Coordinates of C-alpha atoms in Angstrom, one line a residue:
M1 CA -27.7 81.0 -132.2
S2 CA -29.3 81.3 -128.8
K3 CA -27.6 83.6 -126.4
R4 CA -28.0 80.9 -123.7
V5 CA -24.7 79.1 -124.3
G6 CA -23.2 78.9 -120.8
D7 CA -23.0 75.7 -118.9
I8 CA -22.2 77.6 -115.7
G9 CA -21.6 81.1 -114.7
L10 CA -18.9 82.2 -112.3
I11 CA -18.8 85.4 -110.3
G12 CA -15.4 86.6 -108.9
L13 CA -12.3 86.9 -111.0
A14 CA -9.5 86.8 -108.4
V15 CA -6.8 84.3 -109.2
M16 CA -8.9 81.3 -107.8
G17 CA -11.9 82.3 -109.9
Q18 CA -9.9 82.8 -113.1
N19 CA -8.1 79.5 -112.6
L20 CA -11.4 77.6 -111.9
I21 CA -12.9 79.0 -115.1
L22 CA -9.9 78.0 -117.1
N23 CA -10.1 74.5 -115.6
M24 CA -13.8 74.3 -116.6
A25 CA -13.1 75.5 -120.1
D26 CA -10.3 72.9 -120.5
H27 CA -12.8 70.2 -119.7
G28 CA -15.2 71.2 -122.4
F29 CA -17.6 73.5 -120.5
T30 CA -18.7 76.9 -121.6
V31 CA -18.3 79.4 -118.8
V32 CA -19.8 82.8 -118.4
A33 CA -17.5 85.0 -116.4
Y34 CA -18.5 88.1 -114.4
N35 CA -16.8 90.4 -112.0
R36 CA -18.1 93.5 -110.2
T37 CA -15.3 95.4 -111.8
V38 CA -16.2 94.8 -115.5
E39 CA -12.8 95.9 -116.7
K40 CA -11.4 92.8 -115.1
V41 CA -13.7 90.7 -117.3
H42 CA -12.5 92.4 -120.4
H43 CA -8.8 92.0 -119.4
F44 CA -9.4 88.3 -118.6
L45 CA -11.1 87.6 -122.0
A46 CA -8.3 89.4 -123.9
N47 CA -5.5 87.5 -122.1
E48 CA -5.8 84.3 -120.1
A49 CA -9.2 83.3 -121.5
K50 CA -8.5 84.2 -125.1
G51 CA -9.5 81.5 -127.6
K52 CA -11.2 79.4 -124.9
S53 CA -14.9 78.6 -124.4
I54 CA -15.3 81.5 -122.0
V55 CA -17.9 84.3 -122.4
G56 CA -17.9 87.6 -120.6
A57 CA -20.9 89.2 -118.9
E58 CA -21.4 92.9 -118.4
S59 CA -23.9 92.6 -115.5
I60 CA -25.7 90.1 -113.4
E61 CA -28.6 90.3 -115.8
D62 CA -26.3 89.6 -118.7
L63 CA -24.8 86.7 -116.9
A64 CA -28.2 85.1 -116.2
S65 CA -29.3 85.6 -119.8
K66 CA -26.4 83.6 -121.2
L67 CA -26.9 80.5 -119.1
K68 CA -28.6 77.3 -120.0
S69 CA -31.5 76.1 -117.9
P70 CA -31.4 75.3 -115.1
R71 CA -29.0 78.1 -114.5
R72 CA -25.9 77.2 -112.5
I73 CA -24.1 80.3 -111.0
M74 CA -21.1 79.8 -108.8
M75 CA -19.7 82.6 -106.6
L76 CA -16.1 82.9 -105.5
V77 CA -16.3 86.0 -103.4
K78 CA -15.4 86.9 -99.8
A79 CA -17.4 85.1 -97.2
G80 CA -20.0 87.0 -95.2
S81 CA -22.1 89.9 -96.4
A82 CA -20.7 89.9 -99.9
V83 CA -22.3 86.4 -100.5
D84 CA -25.7 87.6 -99.3
S85 CA -25.4 90.8 -101.5
F86 CA -24.7 88.8 -104.7
I87 CA -27.5 86.4 -103.9
E88 CA -29.9 89.3 -103.6
Q89 CA -28.6 90.7 -107.0
I90 CA -28.9 87.3 -108.7
I91 CA -32.4 86.3 -107.6
P92 CA -34.5 88.7 -109.8
Y93 CA -33.0 87.1 -112.9
L94 CA -33.5 83.5 -111.9
D95 CA -36.3 81.0 -112.6
K96 CA -37.6 78.4 -110.1
G97 CA -35.2 75.5 -109.8
D98 CA -32.1 77.5 -110.8
I99 CA -28.9 76.8 -108.8
I100 CA -26.7 79.1 -106.8
I101 CA -23.3 77.8 -105.6
D102 CA -21.1 79.4 -103.0
G103 CA -17.6 78.2 -103.5
G104 CA -16.0 80.5 -100.9
N105 CA -14.9 79.7 -97.4
S106 CA -18.3 80.6 -95.9
E107 CA -19.2 79.6 -92.3
Y108 CA -21.4 76.5 -92.4
T109 CA -24.1 78.2 -90.3
D110 CA -24.5 80.9 -93.0
T111 CA -24.9 78.1 -95.6
Q112 CA -27.6 76.4 -93.5
R113 CA -29.5 79.7 -93.4
R114 CA -29.1 80.4 -97.1
C115 CA -30.3 76.9 -98.0
A116 CA -33.4 77.4 -96.0
E117 CA -34.1 80.9 -97.3
L118 CA -33.6 80.0 -100.9
E119 CA -35.5 76.8 -100.7
K120 CA -38.6 78.8 -99.7
K121 CA -38.2 80.9 -102.8
G122 CA -37.9 77.9 -105.1
F123 CA -34.1 78.0 -105.7
R124 CA -31.5 75.4 -105.1
F125 CA -28.4 76.4 -103.1
V126 CA -25.1 74.6 -102.8
G127 CA -22.3 75.5 -100.4
S128 CA -19.1 73.9 -101.7
G129 CA -15.7 73.7 -100.2
V130 CA -12.9 74.3 -102.7
S131 CA -9.4 73.3 -101.7
G132 CA -6.0 73.2 -103.4
G133 CA -5.1 76.9 -103.7
E134 CA -4.4 78.6 -107.0
D135 CA -2.7 75.6 -108.6
G136 CA -5.5 73.2 -107.5
A137 CA -8.2 75.5 -108.9
R138 CA -6.4 75.5 -112.3
Y139 CA -5.4 71.8 -112.6
G140 CA -7.7 69.9 -110.3
P141 CA -9.0 70.9 -106.8
S142 CA -10.7 69.0 -104.1
L143 CA -14.4 69.9 -104.1
M144 CA -16.8 69.3 -101.2
P145 CA -20.4 70.3 -102.3
G146 CA -23.4 70.2 -99.9
G147 CA -26.8 71.7 -99.8
H148 CA -29.9 71.0 -101.8
K149 CA -29.3 67.5 -103.2
E150 CA -31.6 68.1 -106.1
A151 CA -28.9 70.3 -107.5
W152 CA -26.2 67.6 -107.6
P153 CA -27.1 65.9 -110.9
Y154 CA -26.8 69.3 -112.7
I155 CA -23.4 70.2 -111.2
K156 CA -21.9 66.7 -110.9
P157 CA -20.5 66.5 -114.4
I158 CA -18.8 69.9 -114.1
F159 CA -17.5 69.4 -110.5
Q160 CA -16.2 65.8 -111.0
G161 CA -14.9 66.7 -114.4
I162 CA -12.6 69.5 -113.1
A163 CA -11.7 67.8 -109.7
A164 CA -8.3 66.2 -109.0
K165 CA -8.3 62.5 -109.7
T166 CA -6.8 59.8 -107.4
D167 CA -6.6 56.3 -108.8
G168 CA -8.9 57.4 -111.5
Q169 CA -11.6 58.6 -109.0
P170 CA -12.5 62.3 -108.7
C171 CA -11.7 64.0 -105.4
C172 CA -15.3 65.3 -105.3
D173 CA -18.6 63.8 -104.3
W174 CA -21.8 64.9 -102.7
V175 CA -21.2 65.5 -99.0
G176 CA -24.6 66.1 -97.4
E177 CA -27.4 68.4 -96.6
D178 CA -27.5 72.2 -96.1
G179 CA -24.1 73.2 -94.5
A180 CA -22.4 69.9 -94.7
G181 CA -20.1 70.8 -97.5
H182 CA -18.8 73.9 -95.9
F183 CA -18.5 72.1 -92.5
V184 CA -16.3 69.4 -94.1
K185 CA -14.2 72.1 -95.7
M186 CA -13.9 73.9 -92.4
V187 CA -12.7 70.8 -90.7
H188 CA -10.3 70.2 -93.6
N189 CA -8.9 73.6 -93.0
G190 CA -8.6 73.0 -89.3
I191 CA -6.7 69.8 -89.9
E192 CA -4.5 71.9 -92.3
Y193 CA -3.7 74.3 -89.4
G194 CA -2.8 71.3 -87.3
D195 CA -0.6 69.7 -89.9
M196 CA 1.3 72.9 -90.5
Q197 CA 1.8 73.6 -86.8
L198 CA 3.1 70.0 -86.2
I199 CA 5.6 70.5 -89.1
A200 CA 6.7 73.9 -87.7
E201 CA 7.3 72.4 -84.3
I202 CA 9.4 69.6 -85.8
Y203 CA 11.4 72.3 -87.7
H204 CA 11.9 74.1 -84.4
L205 CA 13.2 71.0 -82.7
M206 CA 15.5 70.3 -85.7
L207 CA 17.0 73.8 -85.2
A208 CA 17.4 73.2 -81.5
I209 CA 19.5 70.0 -82.0
G210 CA 21.7 71.9 -84.4
L211 CA 20.7 70.7 -87.9
N212 CA 21.3 73.1 -90.8
Q213 CA 18.7 73.7 -93.5
A214 CA 20.3 71.5 -96.0
E215 CA 20.2 68.6 -93.6
M216 CA 16.6 69.4 -92.7
A217 CA 15.6 69.5 -96.4
D218 CA 17.2 66.1 -97.0
I219 CA 15.3 64.7 -94.0
F220 CA 11.9 66.0 -95.1
E221 CA 12.6 64.8 -98.7
E222 CA 13.3 61.3 -97.3
W223 CA 10.1 61.4 -95.1
N224 CA 8.1 62.3 -98.2
K225 CA 9.0 58.9 -99.7
G226 CA 7.3 57.0 -96.9
E227 CA 4.3 57.1 -94.5
L228 CA 4.5 60.9 -94.2
D229 CA 4.2 61.4 -98.0
S230 CA 2.1 64.6 -98.4
F231 CA 1.8 68.0 -100.0
L232 CA 2.9 69.9 -96.9
I233 CA 6.0 67.8 -96.4
E234 CA 6.8 68.2 -100.1
I235 CA 6.5 72.0 -99.9
T236 CA 8.4 72.2 -96.6
T237 CA 11.3 70.5 -98.4
D238 CA 11.2 73.2 -101.2
I239 CA 10.9 76.0 -98.7
L240 CA 14.0 74.8 -96.7
R241 CA 16.0 74.6 -99.9
Y242 CA 14.9 78.0 -101.3
K243 CA 17.6 80.7 -101.4
D244 CA 17.1 84.4 -101.8
T245 CA 18.7 86.6 -104.5
D246 CA 21.7 87.1 -102.2
G247 CA 22.4 83.4 -102.1
E248 CA 21.3 83.0 -98.5
Y249 CA 18.4 80.9 -97.3
L250 CA 15.1 82.9 -97.3
L251 CA 13.3 81.1 -94.5
P252 CA 15.3 82.6 -91.6
K253 CA 14.5 86.1 -92.9
I254 CA 10.7 85.6 -92.7
R255 CA 9.0 87.3 -89.7
D256 CA 7.8 84.7 -87.3
A257 CA 4.2 86.0 -86.9
A258 CA 1.6 83.8 -88.5
G259 CA -1.6 85.1 -90.1
Q260 CA -5.0 83.3 -90.3
K261 CA -8.3 83.7 -92.2
G262 CA -10.6 82.2 -89.6
T263 CA -11.5 78.6 -90.7
G264 CA -9.1 77.1 -88.1
K265 CA -10.7 79.3 -85.4
W266 CA -14.2 78.2 -86.6
T267 CA -13.2 74.6 -86.3
A268 CA -12.0 75.1 -82.7
I269 CA -15.2 77.0 -81.8
A270 CA -17.3 74.3 -83.4
A271 CA -15.4 71.7 -81.4
L272 CA -16.3 73.6 -78.2
N273 CA -19.9 74.0 -79.2
Y274 CA -20.3 70.3 -79.9
G275 CA -18.2 69.2 -76.9
I276 CA -15.6 67.3 -78.9
P277 CA -12.0 67.5 -77.8
V278 CA -10.3 68.7 -81.0
T279 CA -7.4 69.9 -79.0
L280 CA -4.7 69.8 -81.6
I281 CA -6.4 72.1 -84.0
G282 CA -7.2 74.4 -81.1
E283 CA -3.6 74.5 -80.0
A284 CA -2.6 75.2 -83.7
V285 CA -4.9 78.3 -83.7
F286 CA -3.6 79.5 -80.3
S287 CA 0.0 79.0 -81.5
R288 CA -0.6 81.4 -84.4
C289 CA -2.1 83.8 -81.9
L290 CA 1.0 83.5 -79.7
S291 CA 3.2 84.0 -82.7
A292 CA 1.4 87.3 -83.4
L293 CA 2.5 88.7 -80.0
I294 CA 5.9 89.2 -81.5
D295 CA 6.8 92.4 -79.7
E296 CA 5.8 91.0 -76.3
R297 CA 7.7 87.8 -77.0
H298 CA 10.8 89.8 -77.8
Q299 CA 10.6 91.7 -74.5
A300 CA 9.8 88.5 -72.6
S301 CA 12.7 86.7 -74.1
K302 CA 15.0 89.1 -72.3
Q303 CA 13.4 88.6 -68.9
L304 CA 11.8 85.2 -68.5
P305 CA 14.3 82.4 -67.7
G306 CA 14.4 79.0 -69.3
P307 CA 16.8 76.0 -69.7
E308 CA 20.0 76.1 -71.8
I309 CA 19.4 74.7 -75.2
N310 CA 22.1 72.1 -75.3
F311 CA 21.2 68.8 -76.9
T312 CA 23.6 66.0 -76.0
G313 CA 21.7 63.0 -77.4
D314 CA 22.0 60.9 -80.5
K315 CA 20.9 63.2 -83.4
T316 CA 20.3 60.3 -85.8
Q317 CA 18.0 58.5 -83.4
F318 CA 16.3 61.7 -82.4
V319 CA 15.5 62.5 -86.0
K320 CA 13.9 59.0 -86.2
D321 CA 11.9 59.9 -83.1
L322 CA 10.8 63.1 -84.7
Q323 CA 9.4 61.2 -87.6
Q324 CA 7.4 59.0 -85.3
A325 CA 6.2 61.9 -83.2
L326 CA 5.0 63.7 -86.3
Y327 CA 3.2 60.6 -87.7
A328 CA 1.5 59.7 -84.4
S329 CA 0.4 63.3 -83.8
K330 CA -1.0 63.5 -87.3
I331 CA -3.0 60.4 -86.6
V332 CA -4.5 62.0 -83.5
S333 CA -5.3 65.2 -85.4
Y334 CA -7.3 63.3 -88.1
A335 CA -8.9 61.2 -85.4
Q336 CA -10.1 64.3 -83.7
G337 CA -11.3 65.9 -86.9
F338 CA -13.4 62.9 -87.9
M339 CA -14.9 62.8 -84.3
L340 CA -16.1 66.3 -84.9
L341 CA -17.5 65.4 -88.3
K342 CA -19.4 62.5 -86.7
E343 CA -20.9 64.6 -83.9
A344 CA -22.0 67.4 -86.3
A345 CA -23.6 64.8 -88.5
N346 CA -25.5 63.4 -85.5
V347 CA -26.7 66.8 -84.5
H348 CA -27.7 68.0 -88.0
K349 CA -28.9 64.6 -89.3
W350 CA -26.3 64.8 -92.1
T351 CA -25.6 61.5 -93.9
L352 CA -21.8 61.8 -94.2
D353 CA -19.7 59.1 -95.9
Y354 CA -16.4 59.4 -94.1
G355 CA -14.5 57.1 -96.5
S356 CA -15.6 59.3 -99.3
I357 CA -14.5 62.4 -97.5
A358 CA -11.1 60.9 -97.0
L359 CA -11.0 60.2 -100.8
M360 CA -12.0 63.8 -101.5
W361 CA -8.9 64.9 -99.6
R362 CA -6.5 62.4 -101.3
G363 CA -5.8 64.8 -104.1
G364 CA -6.0 68.5 -105.1
C365 CA -6.2 69.8 -101.6
I366 CA -3.6 71.2 -99.1
I367 CA -3.8 68.2 -96.8
R368 CA -3.5 65.6 -99.6
S369 CA -1.4 62.7 -98.5
V370 CA -1.0 59.0 -98.9
F371 CA -2.1 58.8 -95.3
L372 CA -5.7 59.5 -96.3
G373 CA -5.9 56.2 -98.3
Q374 CA -5.6 54.4 -95.0
I375 CA -8.5 56.5 -93.5
K376 CA -10.7 55.6 -96.4
R377 CA -9.9 51.9 -96.0
A378 CA -10.6 52.1 -92.2
F379 CA -14.1 53.6 -92.8
D380 CA -14.8 51.3 -95.7
K381 CA -14.2 48.4 -93.4
D382 CA -16.1 49.8 -90.5
P383 CA -18.5 52.8 -91.4
N384 CA -19.4 53.0 -87.7
L385 CA -15.8 53.3 -86.5
S386 CA -15.9 55.4 -83.3
S387 CA -12.2 56.6 -83.6
L388 CA -9.5 56.2 -86.1
L389 CA -7.2 55.3 -83.2
L390 CA -9.1 52.0 -82.9
A391 CA -8.7 51.0 -86.6
P392 CA -6.1 48.2 -86.8
F393 CA -3.7 50.1 -89.1
F394 CA -3.6 53.2 -87.0
L395 CA -3.5 51.3 -83.7
K396 CA -0.4 49.4 -84.9
A397 CA 1.2 52.6 -86.2
I398 CA 0.6 54.6 -83.0
T399 CA 1.8 51.7 -80.8
K400 CA 5.0 51.6 -82.8
A401 CA 5.5 55.4 -82.6
Q402 CA 4.9 55.8 -78.8
K403 CA 8.5 55.4 -77.5
G404 CA 9.9 58.0 -80.0
W405 CA 6.9 60.3 -79.5
R406 CA 7.3 60.4 -75.8
N407 CA 11.0 61.0 -76.1
V408 CA 10.5 63.9 -78.4
I409 CA 8.0 65.6 -76.0
S410 CA 10.2 65.0 -72.9
T411 CA 13.3 66.3 -74.8
A412 CA 11.4 69.4 -75.9
V413 CA 10.3 70.2 -72.4
N414 CA 13.9 69.8 -71.1
L415 CA 15.2 72.1 -73.9
G416 CA 12.5 74.6 -73.4
I417 CA 11.1 74.3 -76.9
P418 CA 7.3 74.9 -77.2
T419 CA 5.5 71.9 -78.7
A420 CA 1.9 72.8 -78.2
A421 CA 0.5 70.6 -81.0
L422 CA 2.8 67.6 -80.5
S423 CA 2.2 67.7 -76.7
T424 CA -1.5 68.0 -76.8
A425 CA -1.7 65.1 -79.3
L426 CA 0.0 62.9 -76.8
A427 CA -2.1 64.2 -73.9
F428 CA -5.3 63.5 -75.9
Y429 CA -4.0 60.0 -76.7
D430 CA -3.2 59.3 -73.0
G431 CA -6.6 60.7 -72.0
Y432 CA -8.5 58.7 -74.6
R433 CA -6.8 55.5 -73.5
S434 CA -7.5 56.1 -69.8
E435 CA -10.1 54.0 -68.1
R436 CA -10.3 56.5 -65.3
L437 CA -9.7 60.2 -65.4
P438 CA -9.7 62.7 -62.5
A439 CA -13.1 64.1 -63.6
N440 CA -14.6 62.6 -60.4
L441 CA -12.8 65.3 -58.5
L442 CA -14.1 68.0 -60.9
Q443 CA -17.6 66.8 -60.3
A444 CA -17.1 66.8 -56.5
Q445 CA -15.7 70.4 -56.7
R446 CA -18.7 71.5 -58.9
D447 CA -21.1 70.0 -56.4
Y448 CA -19.3 71.5 -53.4
F449 CA -19.4 75.2 -54.7
G450 CA -22.4 75.1 -57.0
A451 CA -24.6 72.1 -55.9
H452 CA -24.4 70.8 -59.5
T453 CA -24.8 67.1 -58.4
Y454 CA -22.9 64.0 -59.5
E455 CA -23.5 60.4 -60.4
L456 CA -22.1 57.5 -58.3
L457 CA -20.4 54.5 -60.0
G458 CA -23.0 51.8 -60.5
Q459 CA -25.8 54.3 -60.2
E460 CA -25.6 56.1 -63.5
G461 CA -28.5 58.3 -64.3
K462 CA -29.2 59.1 -60.7
F463 CA -27.9 62.6 -59.8
V464 CA -27.2 63.3 -56.1
H465 CA -26.0 66.2 -54.1
T466 CA -23.8 66.2 -51.0
N467 CA -23.9 68.8 -48.2
W468 CA -20.1 68.9 -48.1
T469 CA -19.7 71.5 -45.3
G470 CA -22.6 70.6 -43.1
H471 CA -24.1 74.1 -43.4
G472 CA -25.2 74.0 -47.0
G473 CA -28.7 73.3 -48.3
N474 CA -30.2 70.2 -49.7
V475 CA -31.4 71.9 -52.9
S476 CA -29.3 71.1 -56.0
A477 CA -28.7 73.3 -59.0
T478 CA -29.9 72.2 -62.5
T479 CA -28.1 69.2 -63.6
Y480 CA -26.3 69.4 -67.0
D481 CA -23.8 67.3 -68.8
A482 CA -20.7 68.9 -70.2

């Protein structure tokens, strides 16, 4: 029998890699597994992979020799130089037209570069987002592939076969050219940061009004039956109910300093680079940074004054308001995320299907929620929709939520509870709905100190400079739009 039996090769046997291989095998594909530490391959084959259509490889050359043509090799390794290193090791054993897939959390600009470099050498490169954590990898992730489209027919049966299914449809489709797949995954992760921060702020406010954890868990469980139905609400319920070995709740014992791996930060940086106000994700990242200043916060808490935390309102009504504030802020976060996707697509000439992206996020991934079905329907109805806020469903929802949303923010301010994400969502909403903003004063200030010019109403496109002091010059600086 020919040695070339593998449908796909996978490099990287951490838990995500192992689970993805097992998922592929369960769906009838023969997988060739390789890890830099070969002993890990042997252990995997003798245990989790025993009896399955999984073949081990002793080296990169051995891996390539066992794969059907065109070879499909997927890497699940640390983003950055490790990806480039493995690509260099793989190339000598490939034929023209073979496919390399990066399934890690690589920065999309690296994926763009690798696509261009490998295309010149005759190889097809795919950068794919993989979401859902360990459980998703094993039983059905959300997959967001992009890169050389010629590779898609060869990986489509595998990717759509192993992906999570929602209403019978796989949470995986071709995203777009070069770095589009990893860009969409990056924005997905940024939205994940935002969702998590919003829930954390709601939890903080629940503590402030005197709810105990059992009450909180019951509230989140009830919310998960309605419009907030989502993976993160579900796991928050479980976390709130979880008790340690001593019978006490575990959550209050966990150190309040959040970590991060970078994709949320990349989303915020991309938003600044493209000039799109993705404020909620940015605040979610900064909130994690603030949490990390734990020693400084402990010192500051002893010196900086604030209001007494003494809630005197109606708790039952306030909990209803919290639900509305969370829902409205979530709408804003997704609206901002899709604005960023649209701008990047315009810049890079990517052909993104926003309804399809929402479907890809409906199952298997961390931000999966019933909410995403409405996003898909909104873009299916109007593919050129400028903002989710203007879609009839979301316009109605956010209108209904406004009173409670504003009450939550004002109450949080009066209690001295930080609500960076909830507050910036409302500020964005109020800014987006404003016919006039005070940016005219900003333009006047810029022209005053830097001669940067401004446009007059009714004379758009004509840039003028005013000699504000009477002793300035008439020469203006280079005009630019922010």
